[in-house]
Short mmCIF file of C-alpha atoms and ligand atoms in Angstrom, two decimals:
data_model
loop_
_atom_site.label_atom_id
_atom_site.label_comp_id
_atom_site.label_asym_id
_atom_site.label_seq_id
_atom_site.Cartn_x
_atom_site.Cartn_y
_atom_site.Cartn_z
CA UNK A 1396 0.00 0.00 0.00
CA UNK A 1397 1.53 3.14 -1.12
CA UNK A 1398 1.31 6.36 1.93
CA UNK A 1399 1.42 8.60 -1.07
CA UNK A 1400 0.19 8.92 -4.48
CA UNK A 1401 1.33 11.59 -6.75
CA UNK A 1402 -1.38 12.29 -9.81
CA UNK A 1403 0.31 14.58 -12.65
CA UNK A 1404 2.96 14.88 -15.50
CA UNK A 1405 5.91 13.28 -16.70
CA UNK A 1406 8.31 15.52 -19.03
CA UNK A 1407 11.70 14.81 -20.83
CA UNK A 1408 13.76 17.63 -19.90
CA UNK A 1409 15.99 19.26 -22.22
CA UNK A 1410 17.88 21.82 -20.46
CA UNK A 1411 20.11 24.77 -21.41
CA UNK A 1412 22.49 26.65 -19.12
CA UNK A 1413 23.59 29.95 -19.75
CA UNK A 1414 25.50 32.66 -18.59
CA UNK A 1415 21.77 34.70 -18.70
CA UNK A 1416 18.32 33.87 -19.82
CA UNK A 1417 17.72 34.79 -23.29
CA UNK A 1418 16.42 38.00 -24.61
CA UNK A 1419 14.03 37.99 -26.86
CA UNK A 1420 15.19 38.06 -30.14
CA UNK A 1421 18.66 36.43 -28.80
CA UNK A 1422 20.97 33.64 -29.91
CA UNK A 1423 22.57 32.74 -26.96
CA UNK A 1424 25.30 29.89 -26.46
CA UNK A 1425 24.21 27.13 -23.39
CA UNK A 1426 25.82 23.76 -22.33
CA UNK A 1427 22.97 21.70 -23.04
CA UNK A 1428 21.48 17.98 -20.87
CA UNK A 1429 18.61 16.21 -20.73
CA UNK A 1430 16.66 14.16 -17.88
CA UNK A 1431 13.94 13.51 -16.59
CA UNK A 1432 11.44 16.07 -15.03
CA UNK A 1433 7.41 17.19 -14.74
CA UNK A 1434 6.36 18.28 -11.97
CA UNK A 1435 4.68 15.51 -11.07
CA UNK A 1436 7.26 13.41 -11.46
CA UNK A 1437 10.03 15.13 -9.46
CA UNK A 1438 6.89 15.39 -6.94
CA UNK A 1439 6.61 11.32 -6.59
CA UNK A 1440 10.63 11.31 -6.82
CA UNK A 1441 10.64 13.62 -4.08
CA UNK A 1442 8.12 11.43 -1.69
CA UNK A 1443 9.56 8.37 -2.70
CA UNK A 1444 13.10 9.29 -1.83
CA UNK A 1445 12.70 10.87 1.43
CA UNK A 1446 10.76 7.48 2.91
CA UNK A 1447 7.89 7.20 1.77
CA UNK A 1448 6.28 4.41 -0.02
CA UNK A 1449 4.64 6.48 -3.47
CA UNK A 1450 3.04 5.85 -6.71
CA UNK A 1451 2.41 7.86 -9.61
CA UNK A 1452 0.02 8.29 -11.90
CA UNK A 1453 0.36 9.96 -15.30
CA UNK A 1454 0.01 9.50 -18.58
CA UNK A 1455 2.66 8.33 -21.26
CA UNK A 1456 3.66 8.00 -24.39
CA UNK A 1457 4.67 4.57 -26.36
CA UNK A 1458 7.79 6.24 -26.73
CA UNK A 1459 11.79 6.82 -25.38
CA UNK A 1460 10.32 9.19 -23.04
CA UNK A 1461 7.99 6.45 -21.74
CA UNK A 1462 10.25 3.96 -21.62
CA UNK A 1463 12.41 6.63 -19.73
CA UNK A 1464 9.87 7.04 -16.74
CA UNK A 1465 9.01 3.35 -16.40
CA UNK A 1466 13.07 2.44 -15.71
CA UNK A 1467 13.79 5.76 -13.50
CA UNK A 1468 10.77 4.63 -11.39
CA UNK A 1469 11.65 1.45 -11.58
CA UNK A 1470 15.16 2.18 -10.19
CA UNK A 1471 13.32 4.27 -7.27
CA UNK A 1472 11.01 2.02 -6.17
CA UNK A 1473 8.23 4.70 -7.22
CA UNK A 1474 5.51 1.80 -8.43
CA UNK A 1475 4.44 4.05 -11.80
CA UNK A 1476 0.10 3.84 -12.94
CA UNK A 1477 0.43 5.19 -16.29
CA UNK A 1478 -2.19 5.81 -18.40
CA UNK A 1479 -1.04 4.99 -22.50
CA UNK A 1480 -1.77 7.89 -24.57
CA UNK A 1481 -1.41 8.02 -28.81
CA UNK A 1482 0.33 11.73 -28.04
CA UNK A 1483 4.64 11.70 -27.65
CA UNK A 1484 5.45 11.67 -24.04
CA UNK A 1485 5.55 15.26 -22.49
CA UNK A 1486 8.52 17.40 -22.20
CA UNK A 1487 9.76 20.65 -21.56
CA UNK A 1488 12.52 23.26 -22.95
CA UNK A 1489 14.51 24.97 -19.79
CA UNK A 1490 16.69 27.32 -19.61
CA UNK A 1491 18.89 27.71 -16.32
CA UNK A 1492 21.32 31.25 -15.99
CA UNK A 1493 24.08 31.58 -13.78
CA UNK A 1494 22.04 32.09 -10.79
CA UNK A 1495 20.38 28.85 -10.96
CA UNK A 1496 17.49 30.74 -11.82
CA UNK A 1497 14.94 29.18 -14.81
CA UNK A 1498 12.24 29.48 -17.55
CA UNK A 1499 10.38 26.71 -19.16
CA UNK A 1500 8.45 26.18 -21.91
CA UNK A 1501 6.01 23.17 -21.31
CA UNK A 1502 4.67 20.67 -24.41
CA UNK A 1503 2.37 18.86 -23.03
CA UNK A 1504 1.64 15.97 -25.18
CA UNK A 1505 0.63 12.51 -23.26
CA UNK A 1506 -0.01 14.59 -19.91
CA UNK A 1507 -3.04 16.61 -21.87
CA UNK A 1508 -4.59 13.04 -21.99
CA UNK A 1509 -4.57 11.99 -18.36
CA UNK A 1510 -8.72 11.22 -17.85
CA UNK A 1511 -11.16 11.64 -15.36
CA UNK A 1512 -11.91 7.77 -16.52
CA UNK A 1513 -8.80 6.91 -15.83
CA UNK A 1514 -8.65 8.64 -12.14
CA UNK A 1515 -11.84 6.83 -11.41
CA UNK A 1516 -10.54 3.63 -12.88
CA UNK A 1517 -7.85 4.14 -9.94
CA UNK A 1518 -10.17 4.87 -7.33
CA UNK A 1519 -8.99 2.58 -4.77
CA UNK A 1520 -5.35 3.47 -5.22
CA UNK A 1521 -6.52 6.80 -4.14
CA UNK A 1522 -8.69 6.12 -1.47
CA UNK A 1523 -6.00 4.00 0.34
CA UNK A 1524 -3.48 6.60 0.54
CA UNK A 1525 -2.17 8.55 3.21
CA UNK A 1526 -1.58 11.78 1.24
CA UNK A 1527 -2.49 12.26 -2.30
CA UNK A 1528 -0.65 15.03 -4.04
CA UNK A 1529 -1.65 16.69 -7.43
CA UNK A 1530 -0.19 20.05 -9.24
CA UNK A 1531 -1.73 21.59 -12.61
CA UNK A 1532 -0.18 19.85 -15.38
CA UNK A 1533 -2.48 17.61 -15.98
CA UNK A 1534 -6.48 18.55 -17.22
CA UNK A 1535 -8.10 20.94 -14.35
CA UNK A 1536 -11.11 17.59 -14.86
CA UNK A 1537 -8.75 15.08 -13.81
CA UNK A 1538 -7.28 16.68 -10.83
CA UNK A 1539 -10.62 17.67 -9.97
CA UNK A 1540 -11.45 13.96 -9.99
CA UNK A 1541 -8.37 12.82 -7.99
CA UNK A 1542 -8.69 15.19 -4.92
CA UNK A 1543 -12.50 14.33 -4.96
CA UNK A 1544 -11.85 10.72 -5.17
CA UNK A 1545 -9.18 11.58 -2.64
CA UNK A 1546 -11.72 13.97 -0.56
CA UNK A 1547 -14.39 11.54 -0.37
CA UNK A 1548 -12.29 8.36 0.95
CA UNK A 1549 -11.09 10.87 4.20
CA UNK A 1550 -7.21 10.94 2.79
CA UNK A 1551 -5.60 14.46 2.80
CA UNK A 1552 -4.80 15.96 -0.10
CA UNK A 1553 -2.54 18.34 -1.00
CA UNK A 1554 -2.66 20.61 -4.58
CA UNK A 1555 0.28 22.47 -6.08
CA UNK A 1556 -1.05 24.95 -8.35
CA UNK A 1557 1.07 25.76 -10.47
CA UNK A 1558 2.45 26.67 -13.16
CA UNK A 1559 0.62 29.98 -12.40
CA UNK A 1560 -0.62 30.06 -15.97
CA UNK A 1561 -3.10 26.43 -15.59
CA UNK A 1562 -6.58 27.08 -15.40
CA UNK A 1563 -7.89 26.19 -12.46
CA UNK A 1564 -11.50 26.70 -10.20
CA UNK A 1565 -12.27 27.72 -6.87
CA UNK A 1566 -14.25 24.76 -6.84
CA UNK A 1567 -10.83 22.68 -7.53
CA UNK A 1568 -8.76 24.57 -4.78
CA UNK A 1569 -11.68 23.54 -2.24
CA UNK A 1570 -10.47 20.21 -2.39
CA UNK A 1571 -7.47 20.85 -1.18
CA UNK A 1572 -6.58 20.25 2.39
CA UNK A 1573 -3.46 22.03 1.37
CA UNK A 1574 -2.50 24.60 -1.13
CA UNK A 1575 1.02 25.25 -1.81
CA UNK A 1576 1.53 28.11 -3.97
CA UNK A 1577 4.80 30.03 -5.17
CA UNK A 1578 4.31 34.05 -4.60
CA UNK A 1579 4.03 33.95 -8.71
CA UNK A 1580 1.28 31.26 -8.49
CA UNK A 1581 -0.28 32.89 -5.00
CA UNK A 1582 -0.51 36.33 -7.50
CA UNK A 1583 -2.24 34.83 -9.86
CA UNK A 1584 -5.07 33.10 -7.99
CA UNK A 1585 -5.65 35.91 -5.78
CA UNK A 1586 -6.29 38.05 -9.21
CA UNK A 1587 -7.96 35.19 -10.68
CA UNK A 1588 -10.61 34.14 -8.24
CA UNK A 1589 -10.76 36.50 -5.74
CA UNK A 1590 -9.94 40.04 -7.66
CA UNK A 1591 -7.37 41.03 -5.25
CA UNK A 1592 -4.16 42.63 -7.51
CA UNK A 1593 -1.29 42.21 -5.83
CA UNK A 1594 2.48 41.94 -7.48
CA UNK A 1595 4.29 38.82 -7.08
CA UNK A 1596 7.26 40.78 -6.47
CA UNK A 1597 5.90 42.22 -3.21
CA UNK A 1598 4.35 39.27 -1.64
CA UNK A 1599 7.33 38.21 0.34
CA UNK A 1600 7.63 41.42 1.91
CA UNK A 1601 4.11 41.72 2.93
CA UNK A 1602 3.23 41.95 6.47
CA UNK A 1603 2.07 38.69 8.00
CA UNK A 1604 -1.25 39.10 9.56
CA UNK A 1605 -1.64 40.80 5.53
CA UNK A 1606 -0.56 37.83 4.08
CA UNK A 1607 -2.27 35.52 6.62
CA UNK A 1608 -5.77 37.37 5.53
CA UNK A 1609 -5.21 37.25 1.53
CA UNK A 1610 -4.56 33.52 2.00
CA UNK A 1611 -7.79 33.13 4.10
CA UNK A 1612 -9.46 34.90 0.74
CA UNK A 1613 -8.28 32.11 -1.52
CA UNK A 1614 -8.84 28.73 0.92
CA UNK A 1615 -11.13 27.77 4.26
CA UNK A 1616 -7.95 25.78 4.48
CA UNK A 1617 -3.97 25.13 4.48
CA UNK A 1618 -2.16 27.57 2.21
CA UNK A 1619 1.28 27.38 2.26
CA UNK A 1620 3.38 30.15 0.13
CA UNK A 1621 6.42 29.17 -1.04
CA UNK A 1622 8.84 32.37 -0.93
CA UNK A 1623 11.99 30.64 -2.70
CA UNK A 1624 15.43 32.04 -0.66
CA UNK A 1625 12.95 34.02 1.36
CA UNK A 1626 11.34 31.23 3.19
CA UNK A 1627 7.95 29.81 3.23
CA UNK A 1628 4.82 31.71 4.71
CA UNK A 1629 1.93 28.78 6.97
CA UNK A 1630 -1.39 30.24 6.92
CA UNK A 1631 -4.00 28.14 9.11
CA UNK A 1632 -7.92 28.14 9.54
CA UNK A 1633 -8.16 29.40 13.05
CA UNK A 1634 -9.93 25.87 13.36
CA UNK A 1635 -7.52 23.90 12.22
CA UNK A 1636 -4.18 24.91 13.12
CA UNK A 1637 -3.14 20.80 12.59
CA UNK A 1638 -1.34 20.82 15.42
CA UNK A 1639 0.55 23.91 15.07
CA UNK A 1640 -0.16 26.88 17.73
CA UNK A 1641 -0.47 29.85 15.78
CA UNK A 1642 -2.98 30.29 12.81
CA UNK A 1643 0.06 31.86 10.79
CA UNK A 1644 3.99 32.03 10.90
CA UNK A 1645 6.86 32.15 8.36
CA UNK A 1646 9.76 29.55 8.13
CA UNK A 1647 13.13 31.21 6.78
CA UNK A 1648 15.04 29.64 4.29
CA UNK A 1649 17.93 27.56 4.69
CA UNK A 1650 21.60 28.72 3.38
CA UNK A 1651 22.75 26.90 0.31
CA UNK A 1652 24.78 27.37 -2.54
CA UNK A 1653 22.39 27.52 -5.15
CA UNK A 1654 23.79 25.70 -8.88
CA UNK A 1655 19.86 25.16 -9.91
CA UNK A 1656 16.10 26.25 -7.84
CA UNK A 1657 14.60 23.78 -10.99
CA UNK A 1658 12.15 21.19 -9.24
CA UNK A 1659 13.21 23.32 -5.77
CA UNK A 1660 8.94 23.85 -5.67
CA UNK A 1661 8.92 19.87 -6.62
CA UNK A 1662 11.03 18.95 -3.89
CA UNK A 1663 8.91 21.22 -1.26
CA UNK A 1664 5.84 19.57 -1.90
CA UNK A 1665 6.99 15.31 -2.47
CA UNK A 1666 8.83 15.74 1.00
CA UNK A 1667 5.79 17.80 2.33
CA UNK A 1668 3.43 14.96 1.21
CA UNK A 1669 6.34 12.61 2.42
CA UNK A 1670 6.20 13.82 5.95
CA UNK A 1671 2.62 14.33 6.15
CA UNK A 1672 2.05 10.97 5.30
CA UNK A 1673 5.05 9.19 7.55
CA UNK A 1674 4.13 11.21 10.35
CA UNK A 1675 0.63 13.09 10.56
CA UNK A 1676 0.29 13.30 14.43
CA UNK A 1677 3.03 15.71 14.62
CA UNK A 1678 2.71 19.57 14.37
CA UNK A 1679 2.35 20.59 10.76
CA UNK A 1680 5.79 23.14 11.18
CA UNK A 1681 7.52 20.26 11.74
CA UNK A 1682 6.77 19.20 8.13
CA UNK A 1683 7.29 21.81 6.54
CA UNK A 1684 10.55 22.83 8.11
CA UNK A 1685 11.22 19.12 7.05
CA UNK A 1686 10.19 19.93 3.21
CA UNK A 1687 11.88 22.96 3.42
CA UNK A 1688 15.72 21.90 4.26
CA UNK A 1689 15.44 19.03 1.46
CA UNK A 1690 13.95 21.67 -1.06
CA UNK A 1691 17.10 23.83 -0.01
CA UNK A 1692 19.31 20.58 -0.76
CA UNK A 1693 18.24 19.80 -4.27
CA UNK A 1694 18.95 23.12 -5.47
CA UNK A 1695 22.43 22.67 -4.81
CA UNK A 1696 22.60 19.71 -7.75
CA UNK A 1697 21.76 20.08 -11.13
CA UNK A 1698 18.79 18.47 -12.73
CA UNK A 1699 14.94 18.27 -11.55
CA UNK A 1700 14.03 14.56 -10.90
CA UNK A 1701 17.58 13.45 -10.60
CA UNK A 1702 18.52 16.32 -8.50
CA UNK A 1703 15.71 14.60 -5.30
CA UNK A 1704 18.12 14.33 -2.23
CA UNK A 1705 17.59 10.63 -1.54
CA UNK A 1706 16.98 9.83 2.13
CA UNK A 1707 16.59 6.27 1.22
CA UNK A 1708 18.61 3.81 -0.54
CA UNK A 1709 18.07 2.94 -4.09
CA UNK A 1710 16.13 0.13 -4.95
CA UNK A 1711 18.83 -1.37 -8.17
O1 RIB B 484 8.98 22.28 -11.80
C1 RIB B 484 9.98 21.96 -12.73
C2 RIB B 484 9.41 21.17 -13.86
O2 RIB B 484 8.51 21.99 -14.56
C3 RIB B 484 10.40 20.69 -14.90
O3 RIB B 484 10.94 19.44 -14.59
C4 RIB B 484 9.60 20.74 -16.18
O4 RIB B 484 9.42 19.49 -16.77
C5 RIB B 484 8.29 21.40 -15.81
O5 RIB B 484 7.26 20.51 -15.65
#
């Protein structure tokens, strides 16, 4: 019985790093890898390697890139419920400047065809989880269908909305015991659903009881904002402070030497699920000061999937 299942996309990776991001308009020189990635991959690599037991479902190509996903899981130990699609296997175009910092470009391909069906089809993976973990990748329908399936069986779940761009309801971010949002993707929502206009730029620097009230806007529940090397902001129903003893608080980031923050937002949210899932009696700081020192540790390798710290041993 898997503690977590991750629900979302597999990419190949193919990765440029240059001295700056491009300009538009630019040729630029880049060294140039590829590996795996997708955020819900490096999600379910993330859980997997720091302890817990975790599938993942997605959807894949009949492909290299397929074939990629079923031996890296395979070599994990991350059991892998893929859904065959007629589409090439997803992947994405990155480009990573000297400061570690990135842009991607996303093709979709296979993950576009992840189905509701196929969710349902999987219902009592889902419902005999511990955590069940989901981002935007994949059709707004199908992770609609997983946290409900999730929802309705009493297992947590936890949604990752991002990129910031996905469409996405308030009627999907309901189902989420927890949302963990970047400031970019926090932004975005709060414009999108709740028609507060606030820059991502400044949300860092906002005021806590301030930030505490515009995440009460956008969820009755969890939010967590992810801040990047400025920490990571808890916002609590006064209800349900899971076993924390303030309804808000920030957690500062821990000093690394950044190479590459690709997957950093990955790694938060597998080892948050991770935790959650090895451990829910204790205080919920506890997890995500947990998430937050391995999210600081797999920026300091290059790579998204590959970069996971792994707490565990390898399975081949
Ligand atoms: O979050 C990083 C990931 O975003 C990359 O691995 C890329 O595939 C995109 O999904």
């Amino acid at each position: 019985m898997s503690s977590v299942v991750v629900a979302g996309s597999f990419n190949v990776d193919h990765v440029w790093r240059c001295d700056a991001l491009p300009a538009p308009g630019a040729t630029i020189a880049g060294r140039y890898s590829t590996g795996p990635g997708g955020k819900g991959f490096n999600q379910a690599v993330a859980a997997c390697r720091s302890g817990a037991a975790t599938t993942f479902v997605c959807a894949l190509g009949d492909d290299a890139g397929g074939a990629l996903a079923r031996q890296l899981a395979a070599a994990d130990g991350l059991a892998l419920v893929p859904e065959s699609s007629d589409e090439p296997t997803g992947t994405a175009g990155i480009y990573v400047d000297n400061r570690g910092r990135n842009s991607i470009v996303i093709g979709a391909g296979a993950n576009a065809s992840l189905s509701p069906a196929f969710i349902e089809a999987n219902r009592a993976l889902l419902g005999s989880a511990k955590v069940v973990l989901a981002q935007l990748e994949s059709p707004a329908e199908s992770v609609e269908a997983v946290l409900g399936i999730a929802r309705e069986a009493g297992v947590m779940t936890v949604l990752n909305p991002a990129p910031a761009n996905a469409p996405s309801s308030i009627g999907l971010l309901k189902l989420a015991d927890v949302m963990t949002p970047n400031e970019t993707e926090f932004a975005a929502l709060l414009g999108r659903h709740v028609g507060e206009r606030v820059e991502a730029d400044d949300v860092a620097a906002l005021d806590g009881a301030r930030l505490h009230a515009l995440c009460r806007l956008l969820s009755g529940n969890t939010v967590v904002v992810t801040l990047g090397a400025v920490g990571v902001f808890v916002s609590h129903d006064e209800d349900t402070l899971r076993g924390d003893t303030q309804p808000y608080y920030r957690v500062a980031a821990e000093p690394v030497q950044v190479v590459d923050t690709t997957g950093a937002g990955d790694a938060f949210n597998g080892a948050l699920a991770s935790s959650l899932a090895q451990a829910p009696q204790a205080p919920f700081a506890t997890h995500v000061r947990f998430a937050n020192q391995y999210a600081a540790r797999s920026t300091e390798s290059e790579g998204a999937a590959l970069a996971m710290p792994r707490l565990t041993p390898a399975q081949a």
